[in-house]
Tab-separated table of C-alpha atoms in Angstrom:
chain	number	residue	atom	x	y	z
A	1007	ALA	CA	6.388	15.066	39.345
A	1008	ASP	CA	4.928	17.882	41.434
A	1009	SER	CA	1.953	20.160	40.745
A	1010	ASP	CA	1.773	23.285	42.914
A	1011	ALA	CA	-1.573	24.285	41.400
A	1012	LEU	CA	-3.225	20.954	42.344
A	1013	SER	CA	-1.059	20.295	45.417
A	1014	GLN	CA	-0.414	16.790	44.106
A	1015	GLN	CA	2.611	14.584	43.702
A	1016	LYS	CA	3.271	11.576	41.472
A	1017	ARG	CA	6.113	9.118	41.917
A	1018	LEU	CA	7.220	6.188	39.763
A	1019	ARG	CA	9.926	3.719	40.745
A	1020	ASN	CA	11.153	0.708	38.822
A	1021	LEU	CA	13.859	-1.757	39.889
A	1022	LEU	CA	14.982	-4.955	38.175
A	1023	LEU	CA	17.767	-7.227	39.453
A	1024	THR	CA	18.860	-10.359	37.576
A	1025	TRP	CA	21.435	-12.941	38.652
A	1026	LYS	CA	22.616	-15.829	36.486
A	1027	PRO	CA	24.911	-18.101	38.517
A	1028	ASP	CA	25.382	-20.357	35.458
A	1029	GLY	CA	24.071	-20.818	31.937
A	1030	LYS	CA	21.049	-22.823	33.083
A	1031	SER	CA	19.853	-20.905	36.153
A	1032	GLU	CA	18.378	-17.457	36.654
A	1033	VAL	CA	17.073	-15.546	39.681
A	1034	GLN	CA	15.231	-12.261	39.217
A	1035	TYR	CA	13.688	-9.641	41.480
A	1036	PHE	CA	11.347	-6.921	40.208
A	1037	HIS	CA	10.013	-3.972	42.201
A	1038	TYR	CA	7.517	-1.437	40.858
A	1039	GLU	CA	5.921	1.486	42.704
A	1040	ASN	CA	3.355	3.935	41.332
A	1041	LYS	CA	2.000	6.501	43.778
A	1042	TRP	CA	-0.230	9.552	43.321
A	1043	ASP	CA	-1.201	11.507	46.411
A	1044	SER	CA	-2.214	14.866	47.797
A	1045	PRO	CA	-1.479	16.390	51.245
A	1046	ASP	CA	-4.782	15.037	52.607
A	1047	SER	CA	-5.060	11.561	51.066
A	1048	VAL	CA	-3.644	8.935	48.764
A	1049	LEU	CA	-5.327	9.122	45.348
A	1050	PHE	CA	-3.738	6.018	43.825
A	1051	ALA	CA	-1.002	3.589	44.834
A	1052	ASN	CA	0.204	0.381	43.218
A	1053	LEU	CA	3.099	-1.655	44.623
A	1054	VAL	CA	4.421	-4.794	42.905
A	1055	ASP	CA	7.080	-7.158	44.280
A	1056	ARG	CA	7.899	-10.129	42.043
A	1057	PHE	CA	10.434	-12.880	42.656
A	1058	SER	CA	11.141	-15.440	39.916
A	1059	PHE	CA	13.414	-18.458	39.558
A	1060	SER	CA	14.121	-20.751	36.590
A	1061	LYS	CA	16.349	-23.790	36.229
A	1062	ASP	CA	17.172	-26.131	33.350
A	1063	PHE	CA	17.868	-29.670	34.640
A	1064	GLY	CA	18.739	-31.066	31.216
A	1065	ARG	CA	17.026	-34.409	30.585
A	1066	MET	CA	14.923	-33.983	33.721
A	1067	GLY	CA	13.247	-30.890	32.307
A	1068	LYS	CA	12.909	-27.175	33.069
A	1069	ILE	CA	11.197	-25.535	36.003
A	1070	ALA	CA	10.052	-21.941	36.535
A	1071	TYR	CA	8.563	-20.374	39.675
A	1072	ILE	CA	7.119	-16.877	40.221
A	1073	HIS	CA	5.852	-15.309	43.444
A	1074	GLU	CA	4.162	-11.947	42.987
A	1075	LYS	CA	2.493	-9.625	45.474
A	1076	GLN	CA	0.435	-6.609	44.388
A	1077	ASN	CA	-0.962	-3.927	46.683
A	1078	PHE	CA	-3.533	-1.304	45.668
A	1079	ASP	CA	-4.595	1.737	47.649
A	1080	GLY	CA	-6.178	5.147	47.098
A	1081	SER	CA	-9.532	6.792	46.567
A	1082	THR	CA	-9.477	6.409	42.751
A	1083	THR	CA	-9.295	2.603	42.649
A	1084	GLN	CA	-11.296	-0.283	44.056
A	1085	GLN	CA	-9.023	-3.036	42.763
A	1086	PRO	CA	-8.151	-5.551	45.495
A	1087	SER	CA	-4.635	-6.521	46.429
A	1088	SER	CA	-3.487	-10.019	45.488
A	1089	VAL	CA	-0.857	-12.693	45.932
A	1090	LYS	CA	-0.020	-14.954	42.971
A	1091	ASN	CA	2.110	-18.093	42.759
A	1092	PHE	CA	3.022	-19.570	39.374
A	1093	LEU	CA	4.776	-22.902	38.783
A	1094	ALA	CA	5.660	-24.343	35.364
A	1095	TYR	CA	7.396	-27.567	34.413
A	1096	GLU	CA	8.483	-28.579	30.906
A	1097	THR	CA	10.149	-31.805	29.864
A	1098	GLN	CA	11.047	-33.741	26.734
A	1099	ILE	CA	9.455	-37.180	27.058
A	1100	ASP	CA	11.308	-38.489	23.994
A	1101	ASN	CA	12.890	-37.095	20.847
A	1102	LYS	CA	9.479	-36.251	19.393
A	1103	THR	CA	7.194	-35.484	22.340
A	1104	SER	CA	7.287	-32.698	24.933
A	1105	LEU	CA	5.061	-31.951	27.915
A	1106	ARG	CA	4.409	-28.637	29.664
A	1107	THR	CA	2.235	-27.972	32.696
A	1108	GLU	CA	1.458	-24.608	34.323
A	1109	GLN	CA	-0.266	-24.046	37.659
A	1110	THR	CA	-1.288	-20.585	38.856
A	1111	ARG	CA	-2.877	-19.772	42.219
A	1112	THR	CA	-4.082	-16.241	42.929
A	1113	SER	CA	-5.832	-15.044	46.109
A	1114	PHE	CA	-7.386	-11.577	46.580
A	1115	ASP	CA	-7.917	-9.512	49.714
A	1116	ASN	CA	-11.691	-9.451	49.146
A	1117	GLY	CA	-11.849	-13.261	49.472
A	1118	ASP	CA	-11.932	-14.093	45.729
A	1119	LYS	CA	-9.626	-16.626	44.161
A	1120	GLU	CA	-8.498	-17.716	40.707
A	1121	ASN	CA	-6.782	-21.037	40.069
A	1122	ILE	CA	-5.534	-21.823	36.554
A	1123	SER	CA	-4.320	-25.217	35.403
A	1124	SER	CA	-2.850	-25.561	31.909
A	1125	ASN	CA	-1.364	-28.681	30.317
A	1126	THR	CA	0.123	-28.974	26.832
A	1127	VAL	CA	1.432	-31.979	24.913
A	1128	SER	CA	3.358	-31.508	21.657
A	1129	THR	CA	4.719	-34.198	19.391
A	1130	ASN	CA	6.480	-34.354	16.046
A	1131	ILE	CA	4.820	-36.808	13.679
A	1132	THR	CA	7.649	-36.466	11.182
A	1133	LYS	CA	10.636	-34.162	10.798
A	1134	ARG	CA	8.386	-31.669	9.017
A	1135	ALA	CA	5.059	-32.055	10.876
A	1136	GLY	CA	3.816	-31.922	14.439
A	1137	VAL	CA	0.693	-31.560	16.616
A	1138	SER	CA	-0.081	-30.056	20.034
A	1139	VAL	CA	-3.017	-30.203	22.480
A	1140	SER	CA	-3.604	-27.819	25.384
A	1141	ASP	CA	-6.202	-28.079	28.128
A	1142	VAL	CA	-6.887	-25.085	30.386
A	1143	HIS	CA	-9.159	-24.993	33.474
A	1144	ILE	CA	-9.924	-21.753	35.330
A	1145	ASP	CA	-11.542	-22.039	38.769
A	1146	ARG	CA	-12.987	-18.836	40.246
A	1147	GLN	CA	-15.206	-18.003	43.203
A	1148	GLY	CA	-18.569	-19.604	42.385
A	1149	SER	CA	-19.157	-22.199	39.681
A	1150	ASP	CA	-20.783	-19.709	37.256
A	1151	HIS	CA	-17.438	-17.986	36.623
A	1152	ASP	CA	-15.393	-21.093	35.836
A	1153	GLU	CA	-13.869	-21.485	32.361
A	1154	LYS	CA	-12.591	-24.368	30.284
A	1155	LYS	CA	-10.376	-24.008	27.222
A	1156	ARG	CA	-9.313	-26.676	24.786
A	1157	ASN	CA	-6.643	-25.764	22.228
A	1158	TYR	CA	-5.559	-27.937	19.320
A	1159	GLY	CA	-2.843	-27.233	16.805
A	1160	PHE	CA	-0.564	-28.723	14.195
A	1161	TRP	CA	2.263	-27.524	11.974
A	1162	ILE	CA	3.787	-28.618	8.673
A	1163	ASP	CA	7.132	-27.431	7.338
A	1164	PHE	CA	7.255	-27.516	3.520
A	1165	GLY	CA	10.797	-26.164	3.351
A	1166	ARG	CA	12.159	-23.018	1.648
A	1167	GLY	CA	10.627	-20.883	4.432
A	1168	LEU	CA	7.074	-22.197	3.932
A	1169	ARG	CA	5.494	-23.326	7.208
A	1170	LEU	CA	1.808	-24.000	7.961
A	1171	ASN	CA	0.415	-23.589	11.478
A	1172	TYR	CA	-3.135	-24.333	12.631
A	1173	GLY	CA	-4.622	-23.630	16.023
A	1174	TYR	CA	-8.064	-24.278	17.522
A	1175	ALA	CA	-9.231	-22.961	20.899
A	1176	ARG	CA	-12.542	-23.677	22.643
A	1177	GLN	CA	-13.448	-21.712	25.787
A	1178	LEU	CA	-16.443	-22.468	27.989
A	1179	ASN	CA	-17.879	-20.162	30.650
A	1180	GLY	CA	-20.744	-22.142	32.092
A	1181	ASP	CA	-22.977	-23.324	29.225
A	1182	MET	CA	-21.803	-20.577	26.868
A	1183	GLY	CA	-18.411	-20.095	25.328
A	1184	THR	CA	-16.295	-18.932	22.455
A	1185	MET	CA	-14.305	-20.565	19.698
A	1186	GLN	CA	-11.196	-19.312	17.928
A	1187	SER	CA	-9.351	-20.950	15.079
A	1188	GLN	CA	-6.425	-19.563	13.118
A	1189	THR	CA	-4.336	-20.827	10.247
A	1190	THR	CA	-1.078	-19.066	9.400
A	1191	LEU	CA	1.311	-19.633	6.544
A	1192	SER	CA	4.761	-18.093	6.648
A	1193	GLY	CA	6.024	-16.729	3.351
A	1194	GLY	CA	8.195	-18.907	1.123
A	1195	GLU	CA	8.492	-20.570	-2.272
A	1196	LEU	CA	6.681	-23.620	-3.606
A	1197	GLY	CA	6.872	-25.001	-7.122
A	1198	GLY	CA	8.011	-21.784	-8.796
A	1199	PHE	CA	5.528	-19.593	-6.909
A	1200	LYS	CA	6.188	-17.135	-4.113
A	1201	ILE	CA	3.661	-17.228	-1.280
A	1202	ALA	CA	3.327	-14.190	0.993
A	1203	ASP	CA	2.655	-14.330	4.729
A	1204	SER	CA	-0.965	-15.484	4.962
A	1205	PHE	CA	-3.571	-16.235	7.589
A	1206	ALA	CA	-7.200	-17.234	8.059
A	1207	SER	CA	-9.054	-16.779	11.361
A	1208	LEU	CA	-12.535	-17.499	12.673
A	1209	ASN	CA	-14.050	-16.311	15.968
A	1210	SER	CA	-17.534	-17.300	17.179
A	1211	TRP	CA	-19.679	-16.698	20.281
A	1212	ASP	CA	-22.353	-19.113	21.485
A	1213	GLN	CA	-24.403	-16.468	23.296
A	1214	ASP	CA	-25.674	-14.510	20.266
A	1215	HIS	CA	-24.502	-16.845	17.461
A	1216	ARG	CA	-22.028	-14.236	16.272
A	1217	ALA	CA	-19.169	-15.112	13.920
A	1218	GLN	CA	-16.205	-13.114	12.681
A	1219	SER	CA	-13.772	-14.197	9.985
A	1220	ALA	CA	-10.696	-12.743	8.308
A	1221	THR	CA	-8.499	-13.988	5.474
A	1222	LYS	CA	-5.337	-12.685	3.857
A	1223	PHE	CA	-3.111	-14.400	1.322
A	1224	GLY	CA	-0.967	-13.668	-1.727
A	1225	ILE	CA	0.697	-15.810	-4.384
A	1226	SER	CA	2.820	-14.739	-7.349
A	1227	THR	CA	5.238	-16.221	-9.834
A	1228	VAL	CA	8.907	-16.183	-8.859
A	1229	LYS	CA	10.092	-16.177	-12.479
A	1230	PRO	CA	8.097	-15.611	-15.681
A	1231	LEU	CA	6.552	-18.797	-17.093
A	1232	ASN	CA	6.020	-19.997	-20.662
A	1233	LEU	CA	2.534	-21.371	-21.402
A	1234	GLY	CA	2.291	-22.449	-25.015
A	1235	PHE	CA	2.189	-19.400	-27.286
A	1236	LEU	CA	2.187	-17.146	-24.189
A	1237	LYS	CA	5.687	-16.260	-23.060
A	1238	GLN	CA	7.049	-14.528	-19.937
A	1239	VAL	CA	3.787	-14.991	-18.049
A	1240	CYS	CA	3.573	-13.268	-14.653
A	1241	LEU	CA	0.729	-13.988	-12.233
A	1242	ASN	CA	-0.274	-12.352	-8.969
A	1243	ILE	CA	-3.291	-13.324	-6.839
A	1244	GLY	CA	-4.171	-11.772	-3.487
A	1245	ALA	CA	-7.051	-11.313	-1.072
A	1246	ASP	CA	-7.643	-9.413	2.164
A	1247	THR	CA	-11.174	-9.962	3.522
A	1248	ALA	CA	-13.065	-9.639	6.800
A	1249	SER	CA	-16.703	-10.305	7.753
A	1250	ASP	CA	-18.827	-9.918	10.869
A	1251	ARG	CA	-22.287	-11.480	11.341
A	1252	ALA	CA	-22.262	-12.695	7.706
A	1253	ARG	CA	-21.687	-9.130	6.450
A	1254	TRP	CA	-18.553	-8.059	4.591
A	1255	ILE	CA	-16.721	-5.246	6.343
A	1256	ARG	CA	-13.580	-5.460	4.195
A	1257	GLU	CA	-12.804	-7.102	0.897
A	1258	ASN	CA	-9.819	-6.553	-1.350
A	1259	LYS	CA	-9.312	-9.136	-4.073
A	1260	VAL	CA	-6.670	-8.792	-6.773
A	1261	LEU	CA	-5.807	-10.839	-9.843
A	1262	ASP	CA	-2.996	-9.674	-12.149
A	1263	PHE	CA	-2.024	-11.535	-15.312
A	1264	ALA	CA	0.524	-10.448	-17.919
A	1265	GLY	CA	2.292	-12.214	-20.761
A	1266	LYS	CA	3.747	-11.771	-24.209
A	1267	ILE	CA	2.639	-12.960	-27.626
A	1268	GLY	CA	5.701	-12.441	-29.750
A	1269	SER	CA	6.833	-8.881	-29.076
A	1270	ASN	CA	3.345	-7.793	-27.951
A	1271	THR	CA	2.226	-7.544	-24.319
A	1272	LEU	CA	-1.137	-8.828	-23.110
A	1273	GLY	CA	-2.526	-8.213	-19.623
A	1274	PHE	CA	-5.633	-8.637	-17.493
A	1275	ASN	CA	-6.424	-7.260	-14.044
A	1276	TYR	CA	-9.343	-7.878	-11.695
A	1277	ARG	CA	-9.978	-6.045	-8.458
A	1278	SER	CA	-12.977	-6.012	-6.136
A	1279	GLN	CA	-13.380	-3.974	-2.978
A	1280	VAL	CA	-16.045	-3.688	-0.310
A	1281	ALA	CA	-16.258	-0.652	1.958
A	1282	GLN	CA	-17.282	-0.838	5.619
A	1283	ASP	CA	-20.821	0.197	4.702
A	1284	GLY	CA	-21.166	-2.898	2.515
A	1285	GLN	CA	-20.842	-1.093	-0.821
A	1286	ARG	CA	-18.987	-3.147	-3.447
A	1287	GLY	CA	-17.027	-1.996	-6.506
A	1288	ILE	CA	-15.319	-4.077	-9.201
A	1289	ASP	CA	-12.648	-3.151	-11.749
A	1290	ARG	CA	-11.894	-5.331	-14.781
A	1291	VAL	CA	-8.945	-4.207	-16.902
A	1292	PHE	CA	-7.743	-5.391	-20.311
A	1293	LEU	CA	-4.346	-4.243	-21.596
A	1294	PHE	CA	-2.681	-4.786	-24.961
A	1295	LYS	CA	0.518	-3.123	-26.144
A	1296	THR	CA	2.499	-3.672	-29.310
A	1297	ASP	CA	6.272	-3.455	-29.628
A	1298	GLN	CA	7.117	0.198	-28.883
A	1299	GLY	CA	10.334	0.258	-30.898
A	1300	GLU	CA	10.695	3.533	-32.793
A	1301	LYS	CA	11.470	1.717	-36.051
A	1302	ARG	CA	8.037	0.021	-36.064
A	1303	TRP	CA	5.710	1.387	-38.741
A	1304	LEU	CA	2.732	0.896	-36.373
A	1305	ARG	CA	2.732	1.159	-32.593
A	1306	GLY	CA	-0.281	0.968	-30.329
A	1307	SER	CA	-1.515	0.469	-26.800
A	1308	VAL	CA	-5.006	-0.239	-25.485
A	1309	TYR	CA	-6.036	0.194	-21.835
A	1310	TYR	CA	-9.694	-0.646	-21.235
A	1311	LYS	CA	-11.277	-0.739	-17.772
A	1312	LEU	CA	-14.857	-1.631	-16.957
A	1313	ARG	CA	-15.859	-0.351	-13.522
A	1314	THR	CA	-19.000	-1.712	-11.853
A	1315	LEU	CA	-20.376	0.610	-9.179
A	1316	PRO	CA	-22.384	-0.493	-6.102
A	1317	ASN	CA	-25.655	0.571	-7.769
A	1318	GLY	CA	-24.948	-1.671	-10.771
A	1319	LYS	CA	-23.985	1.190	-13.087
A	1320	GLN	CA	-20.971	0.562	-15.303
A	1321	ILE	CA	-18.365	3.093	-16.425
A	1322	MET	CA	-15.945	2.533	-19.319
A	1323	ILE	CA	-12.453	3.937	-18.767
A	1324	ARG	CA	-10.297	3.974	-21.901
A	1325	ASP	CA	-6.782	5.101	-22.753
A	1326	MET	CA	-5.859	4.137	-26.311
A	1327	SER	CA	-3.012	5.359	-28.486
A	1328	PHE	CA	-1.869	4.488	-32.033
A	1329	THR	CA	1.186	5.797	-33.916
A	1330	LEU	CA	1.634	5.410	-37.669
A	1331	LYS	CA	5.095	5.887	-39.170
A	1332	PRO	CA	4.862	5.732	-42.972
A	1333	THR	CA	8.446	7.045	-43.414
A	1334	LYS	CA	11.499	7.387	-41.200
A	1335	ASN	CA	10.847	11.074	-40.513
A	1336	ILE	CA	7.048	11.285	-40.221
A	1337	GLU	CA	4.841	10.147	-37.315
A	1338	LEU	CA	1.057	10.428	-37.011
A	1339	THR	CA	-0.378	9.749	-33.542
A	1340	ASN	CA	-3.963	9.515	-32.316
A	1341	SER	CA	-4.892	9.064	-28.637
A	1342	VAL	CA	-8.351	8.688	-27.114
A	1343	VAL	CA	-9.043	8.975	-23.381
A	1344	THR	CA	-12.474	8.660	-21.788
A	1345	ASN	CA	-13.366	9.010	-18.108
A	1346	PRO	CA	-9.781	9.416	-16.826
A	1347	GLU	CA	-9.254	8.530	-13.164
A	1348	GLN	CA	-8.394	10.973	-10.397
A	1349	PRO	CA	-6.643	9.269	-7.424
A	1350	ARG	CA	-8.743	9.530	-4.252
A	1351	GLY	CA	-7.885	7.553	-1.141
A	1352	ASP	CA	-11.277	8.222	0.467
A	1353	VAL	CA	-13.438	6.549	-2.217
A	1354	LEU	CA	-14.093	2.976	-3.268
A	1355	LEU	CA	-11.361	1.439	-5.464
A	1356	GLY	CA	-9.101	4.439	-4.755
A	1357	SER	CA	-9.998	6.639	-7.723
A	1358	LEU	CA	-12.805	8.799	-9.081
A	1359	PRO	CA	-13.585	8.713	-12.846
A	1360	LEU	CA	-13.987	12.144	-14.400
A	1361	ALA	CA	-16.658	12.871	-16.983
A	1362	ASP	CA	-14.084	13.828	-19.635
A	1363	ARG	CA	-13.592	12.638	-23.209
A	1364	ARG	CA	-10.394	13.593	-24.991
A	1365	ASN	CA	-9.358	13.030	-28.604
A	1366	ARG	CA	-5.875	14.137	-29.636
A	1367	TRP	CA	-4.086	14.068	-32.996
A	1368	SER	CA	-0.447	14.963	-33.614
A	1369	LEU	CA	1.740	15.019	-36.715
A	1370	ASP	CA	5.521	15.284	-36.468
A	1371	TYR	CA	8.214	15.598	-39.071
A	1372	LYS	CA	11.650	15.100	-37.575
A	1373	PRO	CA	15.128	14.976	-39.090
A	1374	LYS	CA	17.250	11.874	-38.860
A	1375	THR	CA	18.146	10.400	-35.494
A	1376	GLN	CA	21.777	11.453	-36.068
A	1377	PRO	CA	21.474	14.842	-37.850
A	1378	ASN	CA	24.210	16.281	-40.010
A	1379	PRO	CA	25.760	19.183	-38.030
A	1380	TYR	CA	26.963	20.855	-41.249
A	1381	LYS	CA	23.509	20.962	-42.844
A	1382	THR	CA	20.557	23.260	-42.064
A	1383	GLU	CA	17.573	21.055	-41.162
A	1384	HIS	CA	13.873	21.660	-40.595
A	1385	SER	CA	11.286	20.009	-38.301
A	1386	PHE	CA	7.524	20.381	-38.216
A	1387	GLY	CA	4.873	19.562	-35.640
A	1388	ALA	CA	1.105	19.958	-35.565
A	1389	SER	CA	-1.442	18.958	-32.916
A	1390	TRP	CA	-5.195	19.078	-32.427
A	1391	ASP	CA	-6.897	18.357	-29.108
A	1392	GLU	CA	-10.593	18.161	-28.239
A	1393	LEU	CA	-11.780	17.857	-24.628
A	1394	ILE	CA	-15.462	17.344	-23.768
A	1395	ASN	CA	-16.901	17.265	-20.234
A	1396	ASP	CA	-20.363	15.685	-20.294
A	1397	GLN	CA	-21.118	16.645	-16.720
A	1398	ASN	CA	-20.383	20.381	-17.026
A	1399	ARG	CA	-21.340	20.479	-20.727
A	1400	THR	CA	-18.090	22.149	-21.763
A	1401	LEU	CA	-16.073	21.834	-24.938
A	1402	ALA	CA	-12.445	22.857	-25.448
A	1403	ARG	CA	-10.492	22.612	-28.686
A	1404	THR	CA	-6.787	23.371	-28.978
A	1405	GLY	CA	-4.671	23.310	-32.119
A	1406	GLY	CA	-1.123	24.347	-32.845
A	1407	VAL	CA	1.584	24.303	-35.506
A	1408	THR	CA	5.339	24.537	-34.804
A	1409	PHE	CA	8.041	25.023	-37.417
A	1410	ARG	CA	11.681	24.841	-36.342
A	1411	THR	CA	14.841	25.464	-38.332
A	1412	THR	CA	18.170	24.207	-37.011
A	1413	PHE	CA	21.075	25.968	-38.672
A	1414	ALA	CA	24.342	24.367	-39.676
A	1415	ASN	CA	27.365	24.668	-37.413
A	1416	ARG	CA	30.547	26.409	-38.410
A	1417	LYS	CA	33.079	24.196	-40.109
A	1418	ASP	CA	35.464	24.366	-37.159
A	1419	VAL	CA	32.879	22.760	-34.843
A	1420	LYS	CA	33.193	19.053	-34.139
A	1421	ALA	CA	30.739	16.782	-35.903
A	1422	ASP	CA	29.327	15.340	-32.652
A	1423	ASP	CA	28.476	18.779	-31.179
A	1424	PRO	CA	24.694	18.625	-30.452
A	1425	TYR	CA	24.280	22.386	-29.926
A	1426	ARG	CA	23.190	24.566	-32.880
A	1427	SER	CA	21.254	27.798	-33.352
A	1428	THR	CA	17.478	27.390	-33.873
A	1429	LEU	CA	14.592	29.522	-35.096
A	1430	THR	CA	11.105	28.485	-33.925
A	1431	LEU	CA	7.758	29.699	-35.287
A	1432	PHE	CA	4.508	28.815	-33.506
A	1433	TYR	CA	0.827	29.404	-34.187
A	1434	GLY	CA	-2.019	28.063	-32.070
A	1435	VAL	CA	-5.730	28.544	-31.531
A	1436	GLU	CA	-7.852	27.679	-28.499
A	1437	GLN	CA	-11.646	27.605	-28.281
A	1438	ASN	CA	-13.726	27.117	-25.136
A	1439	ASP	CA	-17.487	26.632	-25.145
A	1440	THR	CA	-19.708	26.494	-22.084
A	1441	SER	CA	-23.436	26.804	-21.616
A	1442	GLN	CA	-22.976	30.536	-21.037
A	1443	ARG	CA	-20.139	31.776	-23.276
A	1444	HIS	CA	-17.884	31.147	-26.263
A	1445	GLN	CA	-14.224	32.207	-26.212
A	1446	THR	CA	-11.423	32.068	-28.784
A	1447	ALA	CA	-7.732	32.793	-28.292
A	1448	GLN	CA	-4.981	32.846	-30.913
A	1449	ARG	CA	-1.327	32.541	-29.999
A	1450	TYR	CA	1.695	33.087	-32.215
A	1451	SER	CA	5.363	33.624	-31.478
A	1452	ILE	CA	8.850	33.651	-32.968
A	1453	GLN	CA	11.904	32.600	-30.950
A	1454	TRP	CA	15.618	32.672	-31.714
A	1455	ASP	CA	18.049	30.566	-29.676
A	1456	GLN	CA	21.674	31.257	-30.438
A	1457	ARG	CA	24.072	28.356	-30.296
A	1458	PRO	CA	25.366	28.300	-26.669
A	1459	GLY	CA	28.935	29.380	-26.272
A	1460	PRO	CA	31.392	28.135	-23.641
A	1461	ASN	CA	30.416	31.002	-21.289
A	1462	GLN	CA	27.159	32.486	-22.552
A	1463	VAL	CA	23.565	31.722	-23.604
A	1464	PHE	CA	21.387	34.122	-25.647
A	1465	SER	CA	17.667	33.845	-26.548
A	1466	VAL	CA	14.992	36.239	-27.936
A	1467	LEU	CA	11.202	35.696	-28.053
A	1468	LEU	CA	8.372	37.849	-29.450
A	1469	GLY	CA	4.787	36.631	-29.114
A	1470	ASN	CA	1.159	37.689	-28.976
A	1471	VAL	CA	-2.070	36.338	-27.497
A	1472	SER	CA	-5.201	37.628	-29.221
A	1473	TYR	CA	-8.610	37.098	-27.560
A	1474	GLU	CA	-11.972	37.051	-29.295
A	1475	HIS	CA	-15.480	36.609	-27.871
A	1476	SER	CA	-15.893	37.180	-24.108
A	1477	ILE	CA	-12.606	38.859	-23.247
A	1478	ALA	CA	-11.888	38.463	-19.520
A	1479	ASP	CA	-11.524	41.521	-17.305
A	1480	GLY	CA	-7.974	42.864	-17.195
A	1481	PHE	CA	-7.058	41.447	-20.620
A	1482	ARG	CA	-6.775	43.302	-23.934
A	1483	ARG	CA	-7.694	41.923	-27.299
A	1484	ASN	CA	-3.966	41.773	-28.213
A	1485	ASN	CA	-1.378	41.019	-25.535
A	1486	TRP	CA	2.224	41.259	-26.737
A	1487	THR	CA	5.168	39.635	-24.978
A	1488	ALA	CA	8.835	40.309	-25.613
A	1489	ARG	CA	11.552	38.457	-23.740
A	1490	VAL	CA	15.332	38.538	-23.941
A	1491	ASP	CA	17.417	36.001	-22.024
A	1492	TYR	CA	21.160	36.388	-21.661
A	1493	GLN	CA	23.363	34.348	-19.340
A	1494	PHE	CA	27.050	34.871	-18.785
A	1495	LYS	CA	29.219	32.537	-16.723
A	1496	PHE	CA	32.144	34.090	-14.876
């Protein structure tokens, strides 16, 4: 890469050669060059030459050797050049125990040195369990920079993909040091439950008595369970937490429970979350739903959530609906919604409750599920909706009535033909009240939809919107609409 404006040049070269004379030997050479210079001086230069060799001697073990030389130059770096030699030997002492030792010697142009000695012993206690111990010593220029690390670990294989690993590492730098421990569990199945990939870690520093921890796990039922009178029970438990200096910086806990009592569904949900600023929110949800079959004379569903905010305030979120069907053709429905949630990814618990209360009634008269195509039939629908916003102090009421007549088909039309001509009459009223104004609007229309033909569709609509009280600019008291739709396929 060349820059005429800066009079600079950058060059990158990378070369890798690998030779495998047989299946157990490998020789490799790696060359890397990174240079950045100007006509007057070298700004940065890094040259790496690495030679490596590995050999598997079978029962006598495996050996690996690396010789690496690094050169640094240029006015933008003070990093010294170095020469490193690495030697590793690994052998299987018996069928259960293995030994690995690593020795690294690094010398720098400025006179510093770094010698690392690492030894690891691993053994299988049983076919499904094993332990390992590693000891690491780092010797640097001066005794105050030396380090000692002690790592312990074990593993247990439960089968079906479930494997537990534990590791412990202790590092000393003089009198002070650090400690790291981590437990991981690979996902699998155990006793009818599915366990997700999980882990738990703990890091601590001796110098300022600081501790960090993190945990993540999840468990759920593989197949629905039967617990006494509760049938088809599904369970899901999960947690994702993190803390620093005994302060929560992340917490997501979830508990989901669902089951059936007869044909009715019962559910419970718990969720808690802590933001990075330490604020905590909790959601507790209760759910009950009856059999939603259309032939049921009574159908209902109850969704009740109690949200606890960080300041201790509680908000009730409800979504309830009941449908009464006294006859085959008549349905009366009432639904109540309070404080509906608006999804928001930037707030605690992922949603923001709105200060709305809604009460809705609807009455429907419908013909039979399989209407008679040779008979003129009528349907009727009425609805009433009230919406109150306690925060803005607004009130909105909406009501409407729809009457529809479906005319009989001609006698030459097949009995299973679902298309027939319809006449629809509609009347509705809407009222809006705020702290400053009151507005009323009436809507009525008549619409004719001719039975669609094989190549054409025809529809006519005539309607009016009449405003009272606080008519908005640009609107008349009566606003007529006429629409004719005709489609022809060719």
